[in-house]
Amino acid sequence: MRIFRRVNSGIEQSQAAFSPWLVTTPDFADSLRDGVEDIERLNGNAALSVRVRFSGWSSWFTAHRALRDANAPLVAFGSPVEQYLIDSGQGCFRNMLFDELQRAQIDIETLGLDPTVAEARIIIVTASINGRDPLVLRGDQLSEREMIDALSAWIHAQNPDIIEGHNLFNFDLPFLVERARRSNALLLWGRDGSAVRVANEQRFKAGPRTIPFRAAYVYGRHFIDTYQQIQRYDTAGLLDSYGLKPAIAALGLGRSERIFVEGARISETWRDNRDELIRYAVDDVLDVNALSELTLPTELYQTRILPRGLQSSATGGPGEKINDLFVRAYLAASHSIPMPSPPQEYPGGYSEIRAVGRFAPVVKCDVESLYPSIMLAEQIAPASDTLQTFLPMLRTLTDQRLHAKRSEQRSTGIERARWNGIQASFKVLINSFYGYLGYGRAYFNDYDAARRVTLRGQDIVLRIVDELEKRGAQPIEIDTDGVFFQPPDHLANVDDEQALIETVTESLGAGIRLAHDGRYKGMLSLKLKNYALLEYDGRVILKGSSLRSRREELFLRRFVRDAVARLLQPEQFGSVRDYYLDLAEQISTGQLQPEELSRWETVTEQTHKSESNRRLSHAIGNERVGERIQVYQRSDGLIARLSDYDQNEDKAYLLKRLRDMAERFRPLYPDGFDFDHTFPIVSPRTDLAALRDALQATQLNLFPDVRK
């Protein structure tokens, strides 16, 4: 195994002995012959009790394939890096801080989205190291081959540890690889001079979602895709888009001098204003660096703990990471490993909506690390953990996180950011321990233990609700480990709210701590896990699929946000009707911009297979899986690309969609009559002036009791 170390003078290299290995049962281990270097009998009575070492990687691969075809039970890692790190106890980037990394950001601008089309050439390549000293390669000064070679030479000269980009795996790298192939070149970016390798499709996990991507690897370096990392960072689901520019703007990371060029105008701007397009491309790599500085520290500090490379840590799921920690601990003790238990049903967290309507003010409280706290307080661990590593590991990570949080609170600036990244990495791992108990591929899963933890969690959160009600609070929504509630009238400030929460904490038992997790000027509670919050600074937070969907037309997403802002404030509650009718009039008279009438669609494997997607498939054509296309509905009912817009939008469809979106707010109107007169049905034939006059003459209950 070749090991690279970054030192003041640059990169040092060394080599360490390494023999590939796998763990299986005695019967299958005895069937292996070719290339076997050593057979180790492990201690204990668990099923996976023999570690087999091989003389080389090809021998390991042949044996692994044979065992897999025979459905043999295995502990086997397809990455030699992971095998070495588990075997040796070493780790990547140990003792390194985030700002000590050499990170290269890259971005390309092209004349098309399909690299197999001859005319879709690369016209600009930009790159930077940690957001400094941008490199610019121009297609009007260099051939495409010369730009690719110049980028490779720059990477070798800068010698980065990490190569970053936004949508790097699904766009920039495949595009660069294909255009290099067409010009008889290779992306020779490896530290040993080898080419970038594009692998098969894998799945990236961000919260409950798994997203396909085409993995790629480079020798001695790590690829990081900030498009993936921002999705994992957005745990609260507050971002409407994970595109580079929208994410930067929503996170407040934008720069006033930033240049914007719409994707549809790339070719036109290259033709008419190349300097503007170059400034735009440079801004892209600076934005990639900004997103990396925000999201990557958590992955880096996890990597220092895990027996994984940074790229593997950044793309891997939480269950596999805990598996790695267990396997390392057990093999270090030469102990056998159990087989995963068959899947079983077990209850989930408790969720309930207690009240629907408009509430003000509102407080959120939640239990700090509910499930880890229960496991530690009640000593709940997998029954198969005979070495008793689960709880000590969880305790150590918890203590380390508390230390990091205290250090964060005592520090400022860059030092504070470092400690935040460290504590966030511990938090992610700590919260993965409960999920590991119910993970089907976990060697040490235990569904009975998961059930005990969940049921205890339900008891605790219901106790919190009871204690809040005893003290005059109105619970609104309960979700697993937290409660939104309207505090009693006599609580005047955050200190009073904190005192109430502290009092409730005292009733929960040792090891369980309730925290003040936010206070809001108002809340719209519509249905379970679908609500809107108004912060004291005026910012609106939308939560739930009924209020925020990236697949809706832009004008509908704007309508929801603006309507919520009015409905959350009593003095503006009635103005939502005028706003609704104004928007309906803009649709009827064709005043909306084409972009507002469109929506983004992502091409998936089902786009061209499902009958329900037939209209969309016709509009998208031969675009590859993973591409995002902007479309709208024409007056003849067909779906078309926005680039083909000809003032022929389906106004009846858009007005119906507006009314359907308004239906989300029906729970706020106890009397259905009030709702129908606030959001009346409108068609292209409706006389809106007459409708306004009729509605103005109607008295509505626009200010329902906020405590209903």
XYZ file of N, CA, C and O in Angstrom, residues 4 104-108 122 125-127 135 137 145 147-165 168-169 171-177 180 185-198 216-224 311:
264
model
N 0.541 8.471 1.259
C 0.962 9.856 1.014
C 0.741 10.666 2.283
O -0.313 10.567 2.920
N -8.690 21.258 -4.827
C -8.814 21.867 -6.158
C -10.289 21.903 -6.552
O -10.984 20.889 -6.480
N -10.776 23.075 -6.956
C -12.129 23.204 -7.475
C -12.052 23.325 -9.004
O -11.209 24.076 -9.518
N -12.894 22.589 -9.719
C -12.897 22.669 -11.179
C -14.313 22.882 -11.679
O -15.291 22.501 -11.034
N -14.418 23.511 -12.855
C -15.715 23.752 -13.499
C -15.481 23.865 -14.996
O -14.430 24.372 -15.437
N -16.437 23.398 -15.784
C -16.339 23.542 -17.236
C -17.609 24.180 -17.762
O -18.695 24.005 -17.206
N -16.073 21.702 -25.056
C -15.728 22.499 -23.882
C -15.173 23.832 -24.361
O -14.281 23.873 -25.212
N -12.516 26.197 -19.176
C -12.184 25.418 -17.992
C -11.670 26.388 -16.937
O -10.783 27.208 -17.225
N -12.241 26.336 -15.752
C -11.737 27.155 -14.649
C -11.399 26.240 -13.477
O -12.005 25.180 -13.294
N -10.425 26.643 -12.695
C -9.996 25.854 -11.536
C -9.356 26.779 -10.512
O -8.899 27.876 -10.852
N -7.466 29.553 -12.216
C -6.922 29.229 -13.532
C -8.053 29.355 -14.543
O -9.176 28.897 -14.299
N -8.817 28.602 -18.676
C -8.408 28.068 -19.978
C -9.540 28.344 -20.953
O -10.683 27.947 -20.709
N -8.327 19.646 -26.785
C -7.266 18.751 -26.308
C -6.241 19.526 -25.491
O -5.785 19.070 -24.436
N -6.712 22.284 -23.783
C -7.298 22.662 -22.489
C -7.285 21.482 -21.518
O -6.961 21.639 -20.336
N -7.638 20.292 -22.012
C -7.653 19.104 -21.157
C -6.244 18.793 -20.658
O -6.027 18.513 -19.468
N -5.262 18.850 -21.551
C -3.878 18.586 -21.151
C -3.367 19.640 -20.177
O -2.634 19.334 -19.223
N -3.755 20.907 -20.412
C -3.313 21.988 -19.522
C -3.918 21.828 -18.126
O -3.260 22.095 -17.116
N -5.183 21.375 -18.055
C -5.807 21.131 -16.750
C -5.083 20.000 -16.022
O -4.813 20.100 -14.815
N -4.751 18.934 -16.738
C -4.020 17.820 -16.126
C -2.656 18.277 -15.614
O -2.236 17.909 -14.505
N -1.961 19.103 -16.415
C -0.651 19.606 -15.989
C -0.786 20.484 -14.748
O 0.053 20.432 -13.833
N -1.838 21.277 -14.697
C -2.080 22.150 -13.529
C -2.336 21.311 -12.286
O -1.823 21.617 -11.197
N -3.123 20.237 -12.412
C -3.404 19.370 -11.270
C -2.114 18.752 -10.742
O -1.878 18.691 -9.525
N -1.245 18.312 -11.631
C 0.013 17.726 -11.170
C 0.914 18.771 -10.517
O 1.604 18.489 -9.536
N 0.898 19.986 -11.047
C 1.731 21.040 -10.464
C 1.228 21.438 -9.079
O 2.017 21.658 -8.147
N -0.101 21.527 -8.917
C -0.682 21.931 -7.631
C -0.733 20.770 -6.641
O -0.744 20.981 -5.435
N -0.816 19.546 -7.160
C -0.814 18.325 -6.354
C -1.876 18.345 -5.243
O -1.567 18.154 -4.055
N -3.149 18.556 -5.590
C -4.191 18.621 -4.556
C -4.483 17.253 -3.964
O -4.292 16.215 -4.597
N -4.975 17.272 -2.722
C -5.433 16.048 -2.075
C -6.844 15.692 -2.545
O -7.214 14.525 -2.603
N -7.614 16.722 -2.845
C -9.038 16.572 -3.159
C -9.337 17.374 -4.417
O -8.824 18.482 -4.606
N -10.207 16.819 -5.284
C -10.692 17.528 -6.471
C -12.198 17.657 -6.322
O -12.908 16.664 -6.173
N -12.690 18.896 -6.367
C -14.091 19.187 -6.078
C -14.785 19.791 -7.285
O -14.159 20.452 -8.116
N -16.080 19.590 -7.352
C -16.910 20.227 -8.362
C -18.366 20.067 -7.986
O -18.720 19.236 -7.148
N -20.146 17.060 -10.047
C -18.892 16.561 -10.597
C -19.047 15.158 -11.173
O -18.548 14.869 -12.268
N -19.751 14.270 -10.450
C -19.842 12.875 -10.879
C -20.764 12.698 -12.084
O -20.489 11.875 -12.952
N -21.812 15.154 -14.269
C -21.625 16.025 -15.431
C -20.159 16.274 -15.765
O -19.657 15.807 -16.784
N -19.443 17.010 -14.911
C -18.096 17.468 -15.292
C -17.157 16.314 -15.630
O -16.489 16.331 -16.673
N -17.074 15.311 -14.759
C -16.135 14.215 -15.011
C -16.520 13.380 -16.233
O -15.667 13.124 -17.096
N -17.794 12.915 -16.357
C -18.137 12.172 -17.574
C -17.917 12.987 -18.849
O -17.480 12.439 -19.859
N -18.203 14.286 -18.781
C -18.018 15.140 -19.960
C -16.535 15.236 -20.311
O -16.136 15.079 -21.474
N -15.708 15.490 -19.312
C -14.265 15.606 -19.558
C -13.681 14.291 -20.067
O -12.851 14.280 -20.993
N -14.110 13.173 -19.476
C -13.591 11.873 -19.908
C -13.950 11.606 -21.364
O -13.111 11.165 -22.162
N -12.103 14.005 -23.723
C -10.703 13.589 -23.803
C -10.559 12.377 -24.720
O -9.652 12.303 -25.558
N -7.027 11.609 -25.827
C -6.316 12.011 -24.612
C -6.918 11.263 -23.422
O -7.948 10.601 -23.528
N -6.268 11.369 -22.277
C -6.748 10.796 -21.026
C -6.643 11.848 -19.931
O -5.811 12.764 -20.022
N -7.482 11.711 -18.918
C -7.370 12.595 -17.750
C -6.358 11.971 -16.802
O -6.692 11.199 -15.900
N -5.092 12.296 -17.005
C -4.003 11.700 -16.224
C -3.819 12.489 -14.934
O -2.855 13.235 -14.760
N -4.736 12.294 -13.990
C -4.766 13.093 -12.776
C -4.227 12.350 -11.563
O -4.118 12.927 -10.484
N -3.934 11.071 -11.670
C -3.480 10.303 -10.525
C -2.107 10.732 -10.049
O -1.277 11.206 -10.832
N -1.838 10.544 -8.784
C -0.522 10.899 -8.239
C 0.584 10.009 -8.809
O 1.757 10.347 -8.702
N 0.196 8.889 -9.417
C 1.173 8.041 -10.089
C 1.137 8.232 -11.604
O 1.743 7.455 -12.339
N 0.422 9.262 -12.063
C 0.326 9.516 -13.494
C -0.756 8.731 -14.194
O -0.869 8.802 -15.425
N -1.599 8.003 -13.455
C -2.649 7.195 -14.067
C -3.880 8.045 -14.371
O -4.030 9.175 -13.897
N -4.773 7.447 -15.164
C -5.966 8.161 -15.622
C -7.108 8.040 -14.614
O -7.152 7.114 -13.793
N -8.043 8.966 -14.692
C -9.295 8.894 -13.938
C -10.064 7.656 -14.400
O -10.156 7.374 -15.593
N -10.598 6.903 -13.441
C -11.392 5.713 -13.749
C -12.858 6.001 -13.433
O -13.192 6.406 -12.320
N -13.727 5.796 -14.422
C -15.164 5.943 -14.215
C -15.743 4.569 -13.946
O -15.519 3.633 -14.719
N -16.451 7.828 -9.815
C -15.156 7.911 -10.498
C -14.069 7.945 -9.434
O -14.305 8.366 -8.293
N -12.880 7.505 -9.818
C -11.777 7.408 -8.867
C -10.489 7.886 -9.524
O -10.312 7.794 -10.743
N -9.577 8.396 -8.689
C -8.273 8.833 -9.176
C -7.233 8.430 -8.129
O -7.456 8.593 -6.924
N -6.113 7.906 -8.586
C -5.101 7.334 -7.695
C -4.500 8.407 -6.783
O -4.001 9.438 -7.239
N -4.574 8.168 -5.473
C -3.921 9.040 -4.509
C -4.644 10.330 -4.203
O -4.125 11.167 -3.458
N -5.830 10.514 -4.754
C -6.612 11.734 -4.474
C -8.071 11.323 -4.222
O -8.446 10.168 -4.409
N -8.881 12.298 -3.834
C -10.285 12.045 -3.539
C -11.150 13.007 -4.348
O -10.844 14.199 -4.432
N -12.236 12.508 -4.924
C -13.235 13.347 -5.584
C -14.338 13.685 -4.585
O -14.848 12.801 -3.876
N -14.749 14.949 -4.560
C -15.857 15.400 -3.723
C -16.819 16.198 -4.591
O -16.414 17.150 -5.268
N -13.410 10.199 0.117
C -14.452 10.054 -0.898
C -15.452 8.985 -0.504
O -16.663 9.159 -0.646
